[in-house]
Tab-separated table of N, CA and C and ligand atoms in Angstrom:
chain	number	residue	atom	x	y	z
A	1	MET	N	108.650	7.599	47.709
A	1	MET	CA	108.238	7.664	46.238
A	1	MET	C	106.907	6.817	45.925
A	2	SER	N	105.935	7.316	45.342
A	2	SER	CA	104.815	6.507	45.107
A	2	SER	C	104.915	5.850	43.683
A	3	ALA	N	104.330	4.686	43.609
A	3	ALA	CA	104.177	4.034	42.332
A	3	ALA	C	103.272	4.708	41.510
A	4	PRO	N	103.566	4.789	40.091
A	4	PRO	CA	102.634	5.292	39.090
A	4	PRO	C	101.378	4.381	39.121
A	5	ILE	N	100.298	5.094	38.705
A	5	ILE	CA	99.128	4.382	38.586
A	5	ILE	C	99.216	3.384	37.213
A	6	VAL	N	98.920	2.202	37.338
A	6	VAL	CA	99.184	1.258	36.150
A	6	VAL	C	97.857	0.713	35.820
A	7	GLU	N	96.881	1.068	36.543
A	7	GLU	CA	95.531	0.726	36.015
A	7	GLU	C	94.436	1.722	36.488
A	8	GLY	N	93.248	1.609	35.704
A	8	GLY	CA	92.180	2.652	36.162
A	8	GLY	C	91.297	2.887	34.899
A	9	TRP	N	90.359	3.634	35.065
A	9	TRP	CA	89.303	3.908	34.039
A	9	TRP	C	89.858	4.827	32.975
A	10	ALA	N	89.951	4.400	31.777
A	10	ALA	CA	90.292	5.235	30.759
A	10	ALA	C	89.152	5.602	29.762
A	11	TRP	N	89.021	6.822	29.350
A	11	TRP	CA	87.969	7.261	28.461
A	11	TRP	C	88.428	8.108	27.276
A	12	PRO	N	88.847	7.318	26.290
A	12	PRO	CA	89.424	8.038	25.007
A	12	PRO	C	88.379	8.730	24.403
A	13	LEU	N	88.732	9.745	23.666
A	13	LEU	CA	87.782	10.620	22.926
A	13	LEU	C	86.835	9.837	22.071
A	14	ASN	N	87.306	8.914	21.364
A	14	ASN	CA	86.393	8.189	20.386
A	14	ASN	C	85.640	6.944	21.002
A	15	MET	N	85.671	6.982	22.219
A	15	MET	CA	84.882	5.852	22.815
A	15	MET	C	83.660	6.465	23.566
A	16	ARG	N	82.534	5.720	23.617
A	16	ARG	CA	81.349	6.188	24.298
A	16	ARG	C	81.390	5.900	25.730
A	17	LYS	N	82.105	4.855	26.150
A	17	LYS	CA	82.207	4.304	27.433
A	17	LYS	C	83.669	4.321	28.024
A	18	ALA	N	83.831	4.300	29.230
A	18	ALA	CA	85.090	4.193	29.859
A	18	ALA	C	85.407	2.811	30.010
A	19	HIS	N	86.644	2.443	29.773
A	19	HIS	CA	87.018	1.078	29.962
A	19	HIS	C	88.127	0.984	31.156
A	20	TYR	N	88.117	-0.094	31.760
A	20	TYR	CA	89.038	-0.291	32.768
A	20	TYR	C	90.252	-0.927	32.231
A	21	VAL	N	91.438	-0.161	32.269
A	21	VAL	CA	92.569	-0.461	31.730
A	21	VAL	C	93.682	-0.996	32.723
A	22	ARG	N	94.374	-2.230	32.306
A	22	ARG	CA	95.430	-2.610	33.211
A	22	ARG	C	96.616	-3.019	32.205
A	23	LYS	N	97.709	-2.549	32.525
A	23	LYS	CA	98.895	-2.782	31.642
A	23	LYS	C	98.478	-2.504	30.087
A	24	GLY	N	97.880	-1.622	29.837
A	24	GLY	CA	97.724	-1.223	28.389
A	24	GLY	C	96.568	-1.862	27.561
A	25	THR	N	95.850	-2.758	28.323
A	25	THR	CA	94.732	-3.483	27.785
A	25	THR	C	93.499	-3.383	28.715
A	26	SER	N	92.273	-3.194	28.116
A	26	SER	CA	91.116	-3.095	28.833
A	26	SER	C	90.690	-4.529	29.367
A	27	LEU	N	90.087	-4.613	30.555
A	27	LEU	CA	89.691	-5.890	31.036
A	27	LEU	C	88.690	-6.550	30.015
A	28	CYS	N	87.978	-5.982	29.304
A	28	CYS	CA	87.027	-6.571	28.306
A	28	CYS	C	87.843	-7.036	27.093
A	29	GLY	N	89.060	-6.595	26.952
A	29	GLY	CA	89.965	-7.081	25.867
A	29	GLY	C	89.588	-6.287	24.571
A	30	ARG	N	88.613	-5.404	24.539
A	30	ARG	CA	88.384	-4.720	23.351
A	30	ARG	C	89.090	-3.499	23.069
A	31	MET	N	89.858	-3.038	24.095
A	31	MET	CA	90.690	-1.650	23.822
A	31	MET	C	92.024	-1.816	24.293
A	32	MET	N	92.853	-1.157	23.564
A	32	MET	CA	94.289	-0.964	23.979
A	32	MET	C	94.370	0.489	24.477
A	33	TYR	N	95.041	0.697	25.503
A	33	TYR	CA	95.306	2.063	25.930
A	33	TYR	C	96.667	2.281	26.459
A	34	LEU	N	97.335	3.157	25.901
A	34	LEU	CA	98.794	3.438	26.308
A	34	LEU	C	99.040	4.746	26.921
A	35	GLY	N	97.948	5.353	27.007
A	35	GLY	CA	97.975	6.665	27.555
A	35	GLY	C	98.326	6.699	29.204
A	36	SER	N	98.389	7.884	29.717
A	36	SER	CA	98.676	7.870	31.118
A	36	SER	C	97.639	8.395	31.901
A	37	HIS	N	96.360	8.808	31.176
A	37	HIS	CA	95.334	9.309	32.021
A	37	HIS	C	94.276	8.459	32.488
A	38	LEU	N	94.652	7.821	33.715
A	38	LEU	CA	93.613	6.789	34.172
A	38	LEU	C	93.010	7.384	35.516
A	39	GLU	N	91.609	7.167	35.528
A	39	GLU	CA	90.907	7.488	36.658
A	39	GLU	C	90.851	6.409	37.601
A	40	PRO	N	91.032	6.679	38.916
A	40	PRO	CA	90.954	5.622	39.850
A	40	PRO	C	89.432	5.027	39.992
A	41	ASP	N	89.370	3.717	40.550
A	41	ASP	CA	87.966	3.095	40.462
A	41	ASP	C	87.239	3.711	41.650
A	42	ILE	N	86.168	4.314	41.362
A	42	ILE	CA	85.244	4.773	42.490
A	42	ILE	C	84.057	4.080	42.570
A	43	GLY	N	83.845	2.867	41.868
A	43	GLY	CA	82.719	2.284	42.008
A	43	GLY	C	81.862	2.319	40.577
A	44	PRO	N	80.735	1.497	40.677
A	44	PRO	CA	80.025	1.346	39.297
A	44	PRO	C	79.512	2.711	38.833
A	45	SER	N	79.505	2.925	37.456
A	45	SER	CA	78.978	4.078	36.928
A	45	SER	C	78.382	3.644	35.596
A	46	PRO	N	77.205	4.328	35.072
A	46	PRO	CA	76.555	3.994	33.893
A	46	PRO	C	77.496	4.340	32.694
A	47	ASP	N	78.538	5.106	33.016
A	47	ASP	CA	79.394	5.504	31.775
A	47	ASP	C	80.453	4.337	31.572
A	48	ASN	N	80.502	3.413	32.372
A	48	ASN	CA	81.602	2.316	32.186
A	48	ASN	C	81.078	1.253	31.352
A	49	CYS	N	82.117	0.912	30.656
A	49	CYS	CA	81.777	-0.459	29.733
A	49	CYS	C	81.283	-1.655	30.669
A	50	LYS	N	80.298	-2.237	30.156
A	50	LYS	CA	79.643	-3.161	31.069
A	50	LYS	C	80.546	-4.425	31.413
A	51	GLU	N	81.170	-4.833	30.280
A	51	GLU	CA	82.131	-6.007	30.550
A	51	GLU	C	83.363	-5.674	31.468
A	52	CYS	N	83.912	-4.451	31.270
A	52	CYS	CA	84.897	-4.076	32.208
A	52	CYS	C	84.396	-3.979	33.550
A	53	GLN	N	83.215	-3.331	33.678
A	53	GLN	CA	82.545	-3.192	35.046
A	53	GLN	C	82.439	-4.494	35.645
A	54	LYS	N	81.883	-5.540	35.026
A	54	LYS	CA	81.489	-6.699	35.520
A	54	LYS	C	82.795	-7.406	36.014
A	55	ARG	N	83.893	-7.406	35.271
A	55	ARG	CA	85.244	-8.178	35.611
A	55	ARG	C	85.878	-7.356	36.829
A	56	ARG	N	85.645	-5.993	36.772
A	56	ARG	CA	86.261	-5.300	37.865
A	56	ARG	C	85.542	-5.531	39.157
A	57	LEU	N	84.321	-5.631	39.030
A	57	LEU	CA	83.451	-5.916	40.343
A	57	LEU	C	83.831	-7.195	40.886
A	58	LYS	N	84.081	-8.253	40.082
A	58	LYS	CA	84.385	-9.586	40.574
A	58	LYS	C	85.641	-9.537	41.192
A	59	GLU	N	86.589	-8.700	40.918
A	59	GLU	CA	87.906	-8.602	41.533
A	59	GLU	C	87.810	-8.018	42.894
A	60	VAL	N	86.926	-6.981	43.000
A	60	VAL	CA	86.926	-6.244	44.298
A	60	VAL	C	85.799	-6.794	45.270
A	61	THR	N	84.903	-7.688	44.635
A	61	THR	CA	84.037	-8.353	45.640
A	61	THR	C	84.638	-9.566	46.257
A	62	PRO	N	84.608	-9.750	47.574
A	62	PRO	CA	85.196	-10.999	48.130
A	62	PRO	C	84.316	-12.169	47.691
B	101	ZN	ZN1	85.617	-2.535	28.321
């Protein structure tokens, strides 16, 4: 049994940018997201929220 995805990029309809959501809150702290549609992180994209991107990069960069 695989664990459900609990974090990833969320792009709600009313947002211009995707935010990286973990446990219902974006990394930048500006957005709450309780939906289940999360895209896996595939690297930097111009469509991503800059603050979320920066924090996410810090996590994955040694
Ligand atoms: Zn964000």
